[in-house]
Short mmCIF file of C-alpha atoms and ligand atoms in Angstrom, two decimals:
data_model
loop_
_atom_site.label_atom_id
_atom_site.label_comp_id
_atom_site.label_asym_id
_atom_site.label_seq_id
_atom_site.Cartn_x
_atom_site.Cartn_y
_atom_site.Cartn_z
CA MET A 19 -14.00 -11.57 -58.70
CA ALA A 20 -10.92 -11.57 -57.79
CA GLU A 21 -10.56 -15.08 -58.28
CA ASP A 22 -12.14 -15.17 -61.48
CA ASN A 23 -8.59 -14.15 -63.15
CA LEU A 24 -7.60 -17.39 -62.22
CA VAL A 25 -9.51 -19.11 -64.98
CA HIS A 26 -10.09 -16.86 -67.74
CA SER A 27 -7.55 -16.29 -70.38
CA HIS A 28 -6.88 -16.15 -73.81
CA ASP A 29 -4.10 -18.12 -73.98
CA ALA A 30 -4.79 -21.57 -75.10
CA ASN A 31 -2.50 -23.45 -72.84
CA HIS A 32 -3.87 -21.90 -69.29
CA PRO A 33 -4.74 -24.88 -67.82
CA ALA A 34 -8.69 -23.90 -67.76
CA ASN A 35 -8.43 -23.89 -71.14
CA LEU A 36 -6.80 -27.38 -71.64
CA ILE A 37 -8.94 -28.98 -68.96
CA CYS A 38 -12.08 -28.11 -71.15
CA GLU A 39 -10.08 -28.69 -74.64
CA LEU A 40 -9.28 -32.33 -73.10
CA CYS A 41 -12.77 -33.18 -71.60
CA LYS A 42 -14.30 -33.35 -75.08
CA LEU A 43 -12.02 -34.58 -76.26
CA PHE A 44 -12.01 -37.82 -73.62
CA TYR A 45 -15.77 -37.67 -74.02
CA SER A 46 -15.45 -38.20 -77.92
CA ASN A 47 -13.13 -41.51 -76.75
CA GLY A 48 -16.03 -42.69 -74.96
CA TRP A 49 -13.60 -42.23 -71.66
CA VAL A 50 -15.74 -39.47 -69.61
CA THR A 51 -19.56 -40.78 -70.51
CA GLY A 52 -21.76 -39.38 -67.90
CA THR A 53 -19.61 -37.01 -65.78
CA GLY A 54 -17.55 -39.72 -64.91
CA GLY A 55 -13.68 -39.87 -64.94
CA GLY A 56 -12.04 -36.13 -64.24
CA ILE A 57 -8.98 -34.15 -64.82
CA SER A 58 -6.72 -32.17 -62.79
CA VAL A 59 -3.64 -29.91 -64.11
CA LYS A 60 -0.80 -28.37 -61.86
CA ASP A 61 0.84 -24.51 -62.87
CA GLY A 62 3.22 -23.60 -60.17
CA ASP A 63 1.23 -23.70 -56.90
CA LEU A 64 -1.84 -23.97 -58.38
CA ILE A 65 -3.89 -27.07 -58.96
CA TYR A 66 -7.08 -26.87 -61.75
CA LEU A 67 -10.02 -28.68 -61.03
CA ALA A 68 -12.59 -30.07 -63.28
CA PRO A 69 -15.80 -30.25 -60.95
CA SER A 70 -17.98 -32.99 -60.03
CA GLY A 71 -21.10 -33.88 -62.19
CA VAL A 72 -20.37 -31.53 -64.95
CA GLN A 73 -21.17 -32.57 -68.15
CA LYS A 74 -17.55 -33.26 -69.67
CA GLU A 75 -18.13 -31.61 -73.39
CA ARG A 76 -19.89 -28.61 -71.53
CA MET A 77 -17.43 -28.06 -69.40
CA VAL A 78 -16.45 -24.25 -69.81
CA PRO A 79 -13.32 -22.80 -67.58
CA ASP A 80 -15.61 -20.85 -64.90
CA ASN A 81 -16.36 -24.31 -63.79
CA MET A 82 -12.89 -24.60 -62.29
CA PHE A 83 -11.73 -25.43 -59.13
CA VAL A 84 -8.41 -23.84 -57.81
CA MET A 85 -6.14 -25.65 -54.96
CA ASP A 86 -3.50 -23.61 -53.68
CA SER A 87 -1.27 -26.48 -53.61
CA LYS A 88 0.61 -26.26 -50.48
CA THR A 89 -2.24 -25.54 -48.08
CA LYS A 90 -4.85 -28.26 -50.31
CA GLU A 91 -7.17 -25.17 -49.33
CA TYR A 92 -10.05 -23.61 -52.56
CA ILE A 93 -8.92 -20.29 -53.52
CA ARG A 94 -11.70 -20.54 -56.69
CA ARG A 95 -14.79 -22.60 -55.74
CA PRO A 96 -17.71 -22.32 -57.66
CA GLN A 97 -20.87 -22.89 -55.55
CA ILE A 98 -23.14 -24.09 -57.54
CA TYR A 99 -20.99 -27.07 -58.48
CA LYS A 100 -19.11 -29.80 -56.17
CA PRO A 101 -15.19 -30.78 -55.47
CA SER A 102 -14.40 -33.29 -57.66
CA ALA A 103 -14.24 -37.05 -55.81
CA CYS A 104 -11.40 -37.09 -57.26
CA THR A 105 -9.39 -34.91 -55.81
CA PRO A 106 -7.76 -36.70 -52.74
CA LEU A 107 -6.55 -39.67 -55.76
CA PHE A 108 -5.25 -36.56 -57.82
CA MET A 109 -3.29 -35.37 -54.47
CA ALA A 110 -1.66 -38.51 -54.56
CA ALA A 111 -0.32 -38.64 -58.23
CA TYR A 112 0.55 -34.80 -56.93
CA ASP A 113 2.28 -35.57 -53.39
CA ILE A 114 3.83 -39.10 -54.16
CA ARG A 115 5.00 -38.37 -57.78
CA GLY A 116 5.23 -34.71 -58.04
CA ALA A 117 2.93 -35.34 -61.28
CA GLY A 118 2.11 -31.98 -63.08
CA ALA A 119 -1.19 -33.21 -64.46
CA CYS A 120 -4.10 -36.97 -63.49
CA ILE A 121 -6.62 -38.05 -65.59
CA HIS A 122 -9.38 -40.63 -64.71
CA THR A 123 -11.70 -42.19 -67.15
CA HIS A 124 -14.49 -44.55 -66.75
CA SER A 125 -12.43 -45.70 -69.86
CA GLN A 126 -14.28 -49.50 -70.93
CA ASN A 127 -10.85 -51.18 -71.97
CA ALA A 128 -9.88 -50.32 -68.59
CA VAL A 129 -13.28 -51.95 -66.90
CA MET A 130 -13.10 -55.06 -69.24
CA VAL A 131 -9.35 -55.32 -67.94
CA SER A 132 -9.84 -55.36 -64.69
CA LEU A 133 -11.97 -57.85 -65.07
CA LEU A 134 -9.33 -60.17 -67.25
CA TYR A 135 -6.93 -59.55 -65.08
CA GLU A 136 -6.28 -59.94 -60.73
CA LYS A 137 -3.90 -58.03 -59.68
CA GLU A 138 -1.69 -56.80 -62.18
CA PHE A 139 -2.31 -56.22 -66.08
CA LYS A 140 0.99 -56.96 -68.10
CA ILE A 141 1.64 -56.31 -71.64
CA ALA A 142 5.16 -56.96 -73.75
CA ASN A 143 6.45 -56.89 -76.82
CA ILE A 144 4.19 -54.06 -78.43
CA GLU A 145 5.68 -51.26 -80.08
CA GLN A 146 2.99 -48.67 -78.60
CA ILE A 147 4.75 -49.62 -75.16
CA LYS A 148 7.36 -47.09 -76.07
CA ALA A 149 4.90 -44.05 -75.46
CA LEU A 150 5.02 -45.03 -71.38
CA PRO A 151 7.83 -43.99 -69.50
CA ARG A 152 10.86 -45.66 -67.10
CA VAL A 153 9.54 -43.87 -64.07
CA THR A 154 13.00 -44.52 -61.81
CA SER A 155 15.61 -44.69 -64.53
CA GLN A 156 14.26 -41.25 -67.53
CA GLY A 157 13.74 -42.11 -70.71
CA TYR A 158 10.70 -44.57 -72.21
CA LEU A 159 10.28 -47.89 -71.80
CA GLY A 160 11.53 -50.62 -74.77
CA PHE A 161 9.78 -52.90 -77.41
CA TYR A 162 11.05 -55.58 -75.41
CA ASP A 163 9.89 -54.62 -72.16
CA THR A 164 6.75 -55.08 -69.80
CA LEU A 165 4.02 -52.59 -69.06
CA THR A 166 2.90 -53.67 -65.84
CA ILE A 167 -0.39 -51.18 -64.21
CA PRO A 168 -1.12 -52.23 -60.76
CA ILE A 169 -5.12 -53.18 -60.42
CA ILE A 170 -7.07 -52.04 -56.93
CA GLU A 171 -10.66 -52.43 -55.30
CA ASN A 172 -13.40 -50.43 -55.66
CA THR A 173 -15.26 -48.88 -53.12
CA ALA A 174 -18.59 -47.59 -52.78
CA HIS A 175 -17.08 -43.72 -52.89
CA GLU A 176 -14.49 -42.70 -55.06
CA GLU A 177 -12.63 -41.06 -52.50
CA ASP A 178 -12.72 -43.83 -50.32
CA LEU A 179 -9.71 -45.43 -52.95
CA LYS A 180 -7.30 -43.29 -51.40
CA ASP A 181 -5.74 -45.56 -49.50
CA THR A 182 -5.15 -48.14 -51.89
CA LEU A 183 -4.06 -46.47 -54.43
CA GLU A 184 -1.34 -44.23 -52.22
CA ARG A 185 -0.30 -48.01 -51.47
CA ALA A 186 -0.69 -48.75 -55.33
CA ILE A 187 2.02 -46.22 -56.46
CA LEU A 188 3.84 -46.67 -53.41
CA ASP A 189 4.56 -50.53 -54.47
CA TYR A 190 5.03 -50.00 -58.06
CA PRO A 191 7.67 -47.10 -58.65
CA GLU A 192 7.13 -47.79 -61.75
CA ALA A 193 3.91 -47.08 -62.77
CA THR A 194 2.99 -43.95 -63.78
CA ALA A 195 -0.76 -45.41 -63.91
CA VAL A 196 -3.53 -47.84 -61.45
CA LEU A 197 -6.68 -49.60 -62.64
CA VAL A 198 -9.63 -49.76 -60.39
CA ARG A 199 -11.27 -52.61 -60.51
CA ARG A 200 -14.79 -52.20 -62.83
CA HIS A 201 -14.31 -48.78 -62.27
CA GLY A 202 -11.84 -47.07 -64.58
CA ILE A 203 -8.30 -45.64 -64.70
CA TYR A 204 -6.05 -43.22 -63.25
CA VAL A 205 -2.91 -42.14 -64.82
CA TRP A 206 -0.76 -38.95 -64.42
CA GLY A 207 2.56 -37.77 -66.01
CA GLU A 208 5.06 -35.13 -65.77
CA SER A 209 2.85 -32.37 -67.91
CA VAL A 210 -0.46 -32.15 -69.02
CA TRP A 211 0.26 -33.69 -72.14
CA LYS A 212 2.46 -36.58 -71.00
CA ALA A 213 -0.26 -37.35 -68.91
CA LYS A 214 -2.82 -37.36 -72.98
CA VAL A 215 -0.03 -39.32 -74.42
CA TYR A 216 0.36 -42.54 -71.97
CA ASN A 217 -3.35 -42.07 -70.82
CA GLU A 218 -4.13 -42.96 -75.32
CA ALA A 219 -0.97 -44.89 -74.98
CA ILE A 220 -2.15 -46.83 -72.46
CA ASP A 221 -6.18 -47.17 -73.88
CA TYR A 222 -4.32 -48.54 -76.95
CA LEU A 223 -2.28 -51.26 -75.51
CA LEU A 224 -5.77 -52.52 -72.79
CA GLU A 225 -7.91 -52.63 -76.00
CA LEU A 226 -5.66 -54.20 -77.76
CA ALA A 227 -4.58 -56.77 -74.53
CA ILE A 228 -8.18 -57.72 -74.69
CA LYS A 229 -8.58 -58.59 -78.25
CA MET A 230 -5.26 -60.54 -78.69
CA ARG A 231 -7.18 -62.85 -75.38
CA GLN A 232 -10.38 -63.39 -77.53
CA CYS A 233 -8.01 -64.83 -79.81
CA GLY A 234 -5.59 -66.73 -77.37
CA ILE A 235 -2.54 -64.69 -77.71
CA ALA A 236 -1.21 -63.76 -74.34
CA PRO A 237 -0.32 -59.91 -74.39
CA ASP A 238 2.92 -59.87 -72.17
CA GLY A 239 4.36 -63.75 -74.03
CA ALA A 240 7.23 -63.83 -76.02
CA ILE A 241 7.82 -63.17 -79.38
CA GLY A 242 6.31 -66.05 -81.28
CA SER A 243 4.84 -68.18 -78.60
CA GLU A 244 1.62 -66.59 -80.28
CA LYS A 245 2.06 -69.14 -82.98
CA GLY A 246 0.74 -72.49 -82.65
CA ALA A 247 -0.27 -72.27 -78.95
CA LEU A 248 -3.33 -70.28 -79.05
CA ARG A 249 -4.07 -70.28 -75.67
CA VAL A 250 -3.97 -67.62 -72.99
CA GLU A 251 -2.00 -69.00 -70.20
ZN1 ZN B 311 -14.68 -42.44 -61.44
#
């Protein structure tokens, strides 16, 4: 099939190969257990999407769906798989933010944080924040900046998250991620590697915030506020 040329490449940096490599990595992180989560990479006018229901650690390039980013029509659609339910949500990151890749995980840190915070997750004054971008003004956050990630409510079906996810992307122009309550997180970036790094940095910060709160330290508190005042406001 001519469409197979879209996914068969010896180039390790080909999107179909990258998706497989990252799915294995994310599986080992516990982020995409039991076929949960998803990943998509944009390459020019083509959007590569991992299918639904495939064990992430066993993903192969042949499994990939490929969509034309302009017409939103599949130009490669393996018949034995279903397209990922994340697809309309990935499109929101591509269309609204011009993202180069989008990653969805069911990380337990993301789920726990969504239960500890109401509308927004905030963390400040932690070195790892510097891995995350200032979306509207270029560059990266500084040590003294506050990272804010909006939290939206889950729906019975993943694709039904589209409207609220789009609303959150528009309402939080500085955000490069959206948490979904009792579900997980969507993270996007200018390239696949940036999306990966943002996802790692955010997951680190989510895990740290859970631990800080367990010790009574407010993750978005001022430096030094943790001394003597071991209560989360
Ligand atoms: Zn999901």
